[in-house]
Coordinates of C-alpha atoms and ligand atoms in Angstrom, one line a residue:
X1 CA 182.4 101.6 -27.9
X2 CA 181.0 98.5 -29.5
X3 CA 182.3 96.9 -32.7
X4 CA 180.3 94.8 -35.1
X5 CA 181.0 92.9 -38.3
X6 CA 178.6 94.2 -41.0
X7 CA 177.7 93.8 -44.7
X8 CA 179.2 91.1 -46.9
X9 CA 181.1 89.3 -44.1
X10 CA 177.9 88.5 -42.2
X11 CA 175.9 87.7 -45.3
X12 CA 178.5 85.3 -46.8
X13 CA 179.1 83.6 -43.4
X14 CA 175.4 82.9 -43.1
X15 CA 175.3 81.6 -46.7
X16 CA 178.2 79.3 -45.9
X17 CA 180.5 81.1 -48.4
X18 CA 184.1 82.1 -47.9
X19 CA 184.5 85.6 -46.4
X20 CA 187.1 87.6 -48.1
X21 CA 187.0 91.1 -46.7
X22 CA 185.5 92.2 -43.4
X23 CA 183.9 95.6 -42.8
X24 CA 183.2 96.7 -39.2
X25 CA 181.0 99.4 -37.8
X26 CA 181.9 101.1 -34.5
X27 CA 179.0 102.4 -32.4
X28 CA 179.5 104.9 -29.6
X29 CA 182.9 106.3 -30.5
X30 CA 184.2 109.6 -31.8
X31 CA 186.9 110.3 -34.4
X32 CA 189.2 111.5 -31.6
X33 CA 188.8 108.2 -29.7
X34 CA 189.6 106.2 -32.8
X35 CA 192.7 108.2 -33.6
X36 CA 193.8 107.9 -29.9
X37 CA 193.6 104.1 -30.3
X38 CA 196.0 104.3 -33.3
X39 CA 193.4 103.8 -36.1
X40 CA 194.4 105.5 -39.3
X41 CA 191.8 107.6 -41.1
X42 CA 190.9 106.9 -44.7
X43 CA 190.0 109.8 -47.0
X44 CA 188.8 113.2 -45.8
X45 CA 185.0 112.8 -46.1
X46 CA 184.3 109.5 -44.6
X47 CA 184.4 108.5 -41.0
X48 CA 186.3 105.3 -41.9
X49 CA 189.5 104.0 -40.3
X50 CA 192.0 101.3 -40.8
X51 CA 193.0 99.1 -37.8
X52 CA 196.6 99.8 -36.8
X53 CA 197.6 96.1 -37.0
X54 CA 195.2 94.2 -39.3
X55 CA 194.5 97.1 -41.8
X56 CA 190.8 96.1 -41.8
X57 CA 188.1 98.7 -42.2
X58 CA 186.3 100.2 -39.2
X59 CA 183.6 102.8 -40.0
X60 CA 181.9 104.9 -37.4
X61 CA 178.1 104.3 -37.3
X62 CA 176.6 107.0 -39.5
X63 CA 173.5 108.3 -41.2
X64 CA 173.6 109.7 -44.7
X65 CA 171.6 112.5 -46.2
X66 CA 171.6 113.1 -49.9
X67 CA 172.3 116.7 -50.6
X68 CA 172.6 116.7 -54.3
X69 CA 173.0 114.8 -57.5
X70 CA 175.7 112.1 -58.0
X71 CA 178.1 110.5 -55.7
X72 CA 179.5 113.8 -54.5
X73 CA 176.1 114.8 -53.2
X74 CA 176.3 113.3 -49.8
X75 CA 176.7 114.7 -46.3
X76 CA 177.5 112.3 -43.5
X77 CA 176.5 112.5 -40.0
X78 CA 178.6 110.4 -37.6
X79 CA 178.4 110.7 -33.9
X80 CA 178.5 108.5 -30.8
X81 CA 174.7 108.8 -30.6
X82 CA 174.0 107.1 -34.0
X83 CA 172.7 103.6 -33.2
X84 CA 173.5 100.4 -35.0
X85 CA 169.9 100.3 -36.4
X86 CA 170.2 103.8 -37.8
X87 CA 173.4 102.8 -39.5
X88 CA 171.9 99.6 -40.9
X89 CA 168.8 101.2 -42.3
X90 CA 170.7 103.4 -44.8
X91 CA 172.3 100.3 -46.4
X92 CA 171.3 98.8 -49.7
X93 CA 169.9 95.3 -49.2
X94 CA 168.4 93.6 -46.2
X95 CA 170.9 90.8 -46.6
X96 CA 173.7 93.4 -46.4
X97 CA 172.1 95.1 -43.4
X98 CA 172.9 92.6 -40.7
X99 CA 175.5 93.0 -38.0
X100 CA 177.2 90.5 -35.6
X101 CA 179.3 90.9 -32.6
X102 CA 182.3 88.8 -31.5
X103 CA 180.1 86.2 -30.0
X104 CA 178.2 85.9 -33.4
X105 CA 175.1 87.5 -31.9
X106 CA 173.1 88.7 -34.9
X107 CA 171.5 92.1 -35.1
X108 CA 169.0 91.9 -37.9
X109 CA 166.3 94.6 -37.6
X110 CA 165.3 94.5 -41.3
X111 CA 165.0 90.7 -41.6
X112 CA 168.0 90.0 -43.7
X113 CA 168.2 86.4 -42.5
X114 CA 164.6 85.8 -43.6
X115 CA 165.4 87.2 -47.0
X116 CA 168.6 85.1 -47.2
X117 CA 166.5 82.0 -46.6
X118 CA 163.9 83.1 -49.1
X119 CA 166.6 83.9 -51.6
X120 CA 165.4 87.5 -52.1
X121 CA 167.3 90.7 -52.8
X122 CA 165.3 93.4 -51.2
X123 CA 166.1 97.0 -50.4
X124 CA 166.1 98.0 -46.8
X125 CA 164.3 101.4 -47.0
X126 CA 163.7 104.4 -49.3
X127 CA 167.3 105.4 -48.4
X128 CA 168.3 102.9 -51.2
X129 CA 167.7 105.8 -53.6
X130 CA 170.4 107.9 -52.1
X131 CA 173.0 106.1 -54.2
X132 CA 172.0 105.2 -57.7
X133 CA 175.0 102.8 -58.0
X134 CA 172.9 100.4 -56.0
X135 CA 170.9 99.6 -59.1
X136 CA 174.1 98.1 -60.5
X137 CA 175.0 96.5 -57.2
X138 CA 171.7 94.7 -57.0
X139 CA 172.1 93.4 -60.5
X140 CA 175.6 92.3 -59.6
X141 CA 174.4 90.4 -56.5
X142 CA 171.7 88.8 -58.7
X143 CA 174.4 87.6 -61.1
X144 CA 176.5 86.4 -58.2
X145 CA 173.8 84.5 -56.3
X146 CA 171.6 83.3 -59.3
X147 CA 173.0 79.8 -58.8
X148 CA 171.7 79.8 -55.3
X149 CA 168.2 80.8 -56.5
X150 CA 168.2 84.5 -55.6
X151 CA 165.9 86.9 -57.3
X152 CA 165.1 90.6 -56.9
X153 CA 162.0 91.5 -54.9
X154 CA 159.3 93.2 -57.0
X155 CA 159.2 96.3 -54.9
X156 CA 163.0 96.7 -55.3
X157 CA 162.7 96.3 -59.0
X158 CA 160.1 99.1 -58.9
X159 CA 162.5 101.3 -57.1
X160 CA 165.3 100.5 -59.5
X161 CA 162.9 101.3 -62.3
X162 CA 162.1 104.7 -60.8
X163 CA 165.8 105.4 -60.3
X164 CA 166.6 104.5 -63.9
X165 CA 163.8 106.6 -65.3
X166 CA 164.8 109.6 -63.2
X167 CA 168.0 109.9 -65.1
X168 CA 170.1 109.6 -62.0
X169 CA 172.3 106.8 -63.4
X170 CA 173.8 109.4 -65.8
X171 CA 175.4 111.1 -62.8
X172 CA 177.5 108.0 -61.9
X173 CA 181.2 108.3 -62.6
X174 CA 182.8 106.0 -65.2
X175 CA 185.1 104.6 -62.5
X176 CA 182.3 103.5 -60.1
X177 CA 180.2 102.1 -62.9
X178 CA 183.0 100.2 -64.5
X179 CA 184.0 98.7 -61.2
X180 CA 180.5 97.2 -60.8
X181 CA 180.2 96.2 -64.4
X182 CA 183.6 94.4 -64.5
X183 CA 182.9 92.6 -61.2
X184 CA 179.5 91.6 -62.4
X185 CA 180.9 90.2 -65.7
X186 CA 183.3 88.1 -63.7
X187 CA 180.5 86.5 -61.7
X188 CA 179.2 83.0 -62.5
X189 CA 176.1 84.3 -64.2
X190 CA 177.0 87.6 -65.8
X191 CA 174.0 87.3 -68.2
X192 CA 171.7 87.8 -65.2
X193 CA 173.4 91.2 -64.5
X194 CA 172.5 92.4 -68.0
X195 CA 169.0 90.8 -67.8
X196 CA 168.2 92.5 -64.5
X197 CA 169.5 95.9 -65.7
X198 CA 167.3 95.5 -68.8
X199 CA 164.3 94.5 -66.8
X200 CA 164.5 97.7 -64.6
X201 CA 165.2 100.0 -67.5
X202 CA 168.8 100.7 -66.4
X203 CA 170.4 99.0 -69.5
X204 CA 168.8 101.6 -71.7
X205 CA 170.4 104.3 -69.6
X206 CA 173.8 102.8 -69.2
X207 CA 174.4 100.9 -72.5
X208 CA 171.6 101.7 -74.9
X209 CA 173.7 100.0 -77.6
X210 CA 173.2 96.7 -75.9
X211 CA 169.6 97.3 -75.0
X212 CA 168.8 98.0 -78.7
X213 CA 169.8 94.4 -79.5
X214 CA 166.6 93.0 -77.9
X215 CA 163.9 92.5 -80.4
X216 CA 166.3 92.5 -83.3
X217 CA 166.0 89.2 -85.3
X218 CA 168.8 87.2 -86.9
X219 CA 168.5 84.3 -89.4
X220 CA 167.1 81.2 -87.8
X221 CA 169.5 78.9 -89.6
X222 CA 172.5 80.2 -87.8
X223 CA 170.7 81.6 -84.7
X224 CA 167.8 79.3 -83.5
X225 CA 167.3 81.7 -80.7
X226 CA 166.6 84.4 -83.3
X227 CA 166.7 87.5 -81.0
X228 CA 170.1 89.2 -80.9
X229 CA 169.7 90.3 -77.3
X230 CA 169.0 86.7 -76.2
X231 CA 172.0 85.6 -78.2
X232 CA 174.2 88.1 -76.5
X233 CA 173.1 86.9 -73.1
X234 CA 173.9 83.3 -74.2
X235 CA 177.3 84.2 -75.4
X236 CA 178.0 85.9 -72.1
X237 CA 176.7 82.8 -70.3
X238 CA 179.1 80.6 -72.3
X239 CA 182.0 82.9 -71.5
X240 CA 181.4 82.3 -67.8
X241 CA 180.8 78.6 -68.1
X242 CA 184.2 78.4 -69.9
X243 CA 185.8 80.6 -67.2
X244 CA 187.0 83.2 -69.7
X245 CA 188.8 86.3 -68.5
X246 CA 187.3 89.8 -68.3
X247 CA 188.7 90.8 -71.7
X248 CA 186.8 88.0 -73.4
X249 CA 183.6 88.5 -71.5
X250 CA 183.6 92.2 -72.3
X251 CA 184.2 91.4 -76.0
X252 CA 181.3 88.9 -75.9
X253 CA 178.9 91.5 -74.6
X254 CA 179.8 94.0 -77.3
X255 CA 180.6 91.8 -80.3
X256 CA 177.2 92.3 -82.2
X257 CA 176.4 95.9 -81.4
X258 CA 176.3 96.7 -85.1
X259 CA 173.1 94.5 -85.4
X260 CA 171.2 97.2 -83.5
X261 CA 171.8 99.6 -86.4
X262 CA 170.5 97.4 -89.2
X263 CA 167.5 99.0 -90.9
X264 CA 164.4 96.9 -90.3
X265 CA 163.8 96.3 -94.0
X266 CA 167.1 94.4 -94.1
X267 CA 166.2 92.1 -91.1
X268 CA 167.0 89.3 -90.3
X269 CA 170.3 89.8 -92.3
X270 CA 173.0 92.1 -90.9
X271 CA 175.3 92.9 -93.7
X272 CA 178.6 94.5 -92.5
X273 CA 177.4 94.7 -88.9
X274 CA 181.1 94.0 -87.9
X275 CA 182.0 97.3 -89.4
X276 CA 179.0 99.4 -88.4
X277 CA 179.3 98.2 -84.8
X278 CA 182.8 99.6 -84.3
X279 CA 181.8 103.2 -83.5
X280 CA 179.3 101.8 -80.9
X281 CA 181.9 99.6 -79.3
X282 CA 184.2 102.6 -79.1
X283 CA 181.5 104.8 -77.5
X284 CA 180.7 102.2 -74.8
X285 CA 184.5 101.7 -74.2
X286 CA 185.0 105.4 -73.7
X287 CA 181.8 105.9 -71.6
X288 CA 183.1 103.7 -68.9
X289 CA 186.8 104.4 -69.4
X290 CA 187.3 100.7 -69.9
X291 CA 190.9 99.3 -69.5
X292 CA 192.9 99.3 -72.7
X293 CA 193.2 95.5 -73.0
X294 CA 189.4 95.2 -72.8
X295 CA 188.8 98.0 -75.2
X296 CA 191.2 96.6 -77.8
X297 CA 189.8 93.1 -77.7
X298 CA 186.2 94.2 -77.9
X299 CA 187.0 96.2 -81.1
X300 CA 189.0 93.4 -82.7
X301 CA 186.4 90.8 -81.9
X302 CA 183.6 93.2 -83.1
X303 CA 185.5 93.6 -86.4
X304 CA 186.7 90.1 -87.0
X305 CA 184.4 87.6 -85.3
X306 CA 182.8 86.5 -88.7
X307 CA 186.3 85.9 -90.0
X308 CA 186.9 83.6 -87.1
X309 CA 183.8 81.6 -87.9
X310 CA 184.7 81.4 -91.6
X311 CA 188.4 80.7 -90.9
X312 CA 188.5 77.4 -92.9
X313 CA 187.1 79.2 -96.0
X314 CA 189.3 82.3 -95.8
X315 CA 191.9 82.8 -98.6
X316 CA 195.5 82.7 -97.4
X317 CA 195.8 86.4 -98.0
X318 CA 192.8 87.2 -95.8
X319 CA 194.1 84.9 -93.2
X320 CA 197.4 86.7 -93.2
X321 CA 195.6 90.1 -92.9
X322 CA 193.7 88.7 -89.9
X323 CA 196.9 87.5 -88.2
X324 CA 198.7 90.8 -89.0
X325 CA 195.8 92.8 -87.5
X326 CA 196.2 91.0 -84.3
X327 CA 200.0 91.4 -84.3
X328 CA 200.2 87.7 -83.4
X329 CA 204.0 87.9 -83.3
X330 CA 204.1 90.2 -80.3
X331 CA 200.6 89.6 -78.8
X332 CA 200.0 85.8 -78.9
X333 CA 197.7 86.0 -75.9
X334 CA 195.4 88.5 -77.5
X335 CA 194.8 86.2 -80.5
X336 CA 194.0 83.3 -78.1
X337 CA 191.4 85.6 -76.5
X338 CA 190.0 86.4 -79.9
X339 CA 189.6 82.7 -80.7
X340 CA 187.9 82.1 -77.3
X341 CA 185.4 85.0 -77.9
X342 CA 184.6 83.6 -81.4
X343 CA 184.0 80.1 -79.9
X344 CA 181.7 81.6 -77.2
X345 CA 179.8 83.4 -79.9
X346 CA 179.4 80.1 -81.9
X347 CA 178.2 78.3 -78.8
X348 CA 175.9 81.0 -77.4
X349 CA 173.1 79.8 -79.6
X350 CA 170.1 77.8 -78.6
X351 CA 170.8 74.1 -78.9
X352 CA 174.3 74.6 -80.2
X353 CA 176.1 75.0 -76.9
X354 CA 178.0 71.8 -77.2
X355 CA 179.0 72.1 -80.8
X356 CA 182.6 71.6 -81.8
X357 CA 184.5 74.6 -83.1
X358 CA 187.3 73.3 -85.4
X359 CA 188.0 76.9 -86.4
X360 CA 189.9 77.4 -83.1
X361 CA 192.6 74.8 -83.8
X362 CA 192.7 75.8 -87.4
X363 CA 193.4 79.5 -86.5
X364 CA 196.0 78.4 -83.9
X365 CA 197.7 76.3 -86.6
X366 CA 197.7 79.2 -89.1
X367 CA 199.2 81.5 -86.5
X368 CA 201.9 79.0 -85.8
X369 CA 202.7 78.6 -89.5
X370 CA 203.1 82.4 -89.9
X371 CA 205.2 82.7 -86.8
X372 CA 207.6 79.9 -87.9
X373 CA 208.7 82.0 -90.9
X374 CA 212.3 82.8 -90.0
X375 CA 213.7 86.3 -90.5
X376 CA 217.4 85.3 -90.5
X377 CA 217.5 83.9 -94.1
X378 CA 215.8 87.2 -95.4
X379 CA 218.4 89.3 -93.6
X380 CA 221.1 87.1 -95.1
X381 CA 219.6 87.8 -98.5
X382 CA 220.1 91.5 -97.8
X383 CA 216.6 92.6 -97.1
X384 CA 216.1 95.5 -94.7
X385 CA 213.6 98.2 -93.6
X386 CA 210.2 98.2 -95.4
X387 CA 211.5 95.7 -98.0
X388 CA 212.2 93.2 -95.2
X389 CA 208.7 93.7 -94.0
X390 CA 207.3 93.0 -97.5
X391 CA 209.6 89.9 -97.9
X392 CA 208.4 88.6 -94.6
X393 CA 204.8 89.0 -95.6
X394 CA 205.4 87.1 -98.9
X395 CA 207.1 84.3 -97.0
X396 CA 204.2 84.1 -94.5
X397 CA 201.7 84.1 -97.3
X398 CA 203.5 81.1 -98.8
X399 CA 203.6 79.4 -95.5
X400 CA 199.8 80.0 -95.1
X401 CA 199.1 78.6 -98.6
X402 CA 201.0 75.4 -97.7
X403 CA 199.2 75.3 -94.3
X404 CA 195.8 75.6 -96.1
X405 CA 196.6 73.0 -98.6
X406 CA 197.6 70.5 -96.0
X407 CA 194.9 71.3 -93.5
Ligands
CTP1 N1 176.8 99.5 -49.0 C1 175.7 100.1 -49.4 N2 175.6 100.8 -50.5 C2 176.7 100.9 -51.4 C3 177.9 100.3 -51.0 C4 177.9 99.6 -49.8 O1 174.7 100.0 -48.6 N3 176.6 101.6 -52.5 C5 176.9 98.8 -47.7 C6 176.3 97.4 -47.7 O2 175.8 97.2 -46.4 C7 177.5 96.5 -48.0 C8 178.6 97.2 -47.2 O3 178.3 98.6 -47.3 O4 177.2 95.2 -47.5 C9 180.0 96.9 -47.7 O5 180.1 97.2 -49.0 P1 181.0 96.5 -50.0 O6 182.3 96.1 -49.4 O7 181.1 97.3 -51.3 O8 180.2 95.2 -50.5 P2 179.9 93.8 -49.7 O9 178.5 93.8 -49.4 O10 180.9 93.5 -48.7 O11 180.0 92.8 -50.9 P3 181.2 92.3 -51.8 O12 181.2 90.8 -51.5 O13 180.6 92.5 -53.2 O14 182.4 93.0 -51.5

């Protein structure tokens, strides 16, 4: 049997990037031989094994035939006769379809190295269409390697467009889609992920609520870039430049969804978009079974981002309502993430990327003032239960009035 490193490990070594996980393909072996060598099988359907000592993945060379819709619709054919070339041709991109042996001899039948040098993401063969998740994968690789100058080949874009139009993306499970989306958002250029999905028609299938923002104007005074879709891409770009966590990046992507619902005769104004957007944010959250912390922050940022921008003008009572909504006493981190998302929103505007955002420190100071109100004196005055809650609120309001007067 022969063993080769394949996929990302080969690609990233050739790019001079750190290799994190190593996939290997085994040619000329049977399942029985692998088990006899102590390899542990993974899952029932896949001829994939874990090395008894290193725990790394070894897959038997296989061919795949699509037998139905969705991810379940695969049958695998693995046998000692399947060649390395046959295994590589069913992979997604030429740059992911190279193999190397222990002596670093490269097997590259589909010219992955040439495409690496030309900075092109190109599908290997029509077998690409066997897994529609690859549309998201290509967009994710485009987001990851945009800084190196990679773009998607025209013929691959055409295929991605066909796959999107066929409705196949609807068959992807929430878990698989979210894994790609969340990884893509954490790349250095997450806006490229959304842009590529939009360009091939996949965004309309996956997140029509985000797609609908393109072509929707906003007032030029606050938004020199005018287009709401472009603004969203810039906010996402800022969130990556400022190394924000996934929660903030997800909230950035969804914060303005309400603007896609504004009747055209109200353009470029978007009255109450913070409110109208909530049901859309909820729908997207549920569609991809998004983790709870991301869901929550996206909804809160959607509802309150304009409050964030207007922080210095808010009445003390409105400021208190905002702080209470975030439960800043038990969830300080979440409020910090809200502030970060608002700042990204303010900077994600053409020519305003470097602007200062005094609202951030002002909001932090207000939260601090509210938190400093001590409970003990109120307990000593005999307050308890709901009355204690009311008394605390009154004291916090007083503290915020003082804070505002001195700010
Ligand atoms: N692969 C594929 N189609 C998929 C998933 C994986 O063709 N839907 C193939 C590709 O050859 C890929 C390899 O399996 O390179 C390993 O997949 P995976 O570990 O998911 O990705 P990597 O390419 O290693 O990239 P990453 O750095 O994102 O993990």
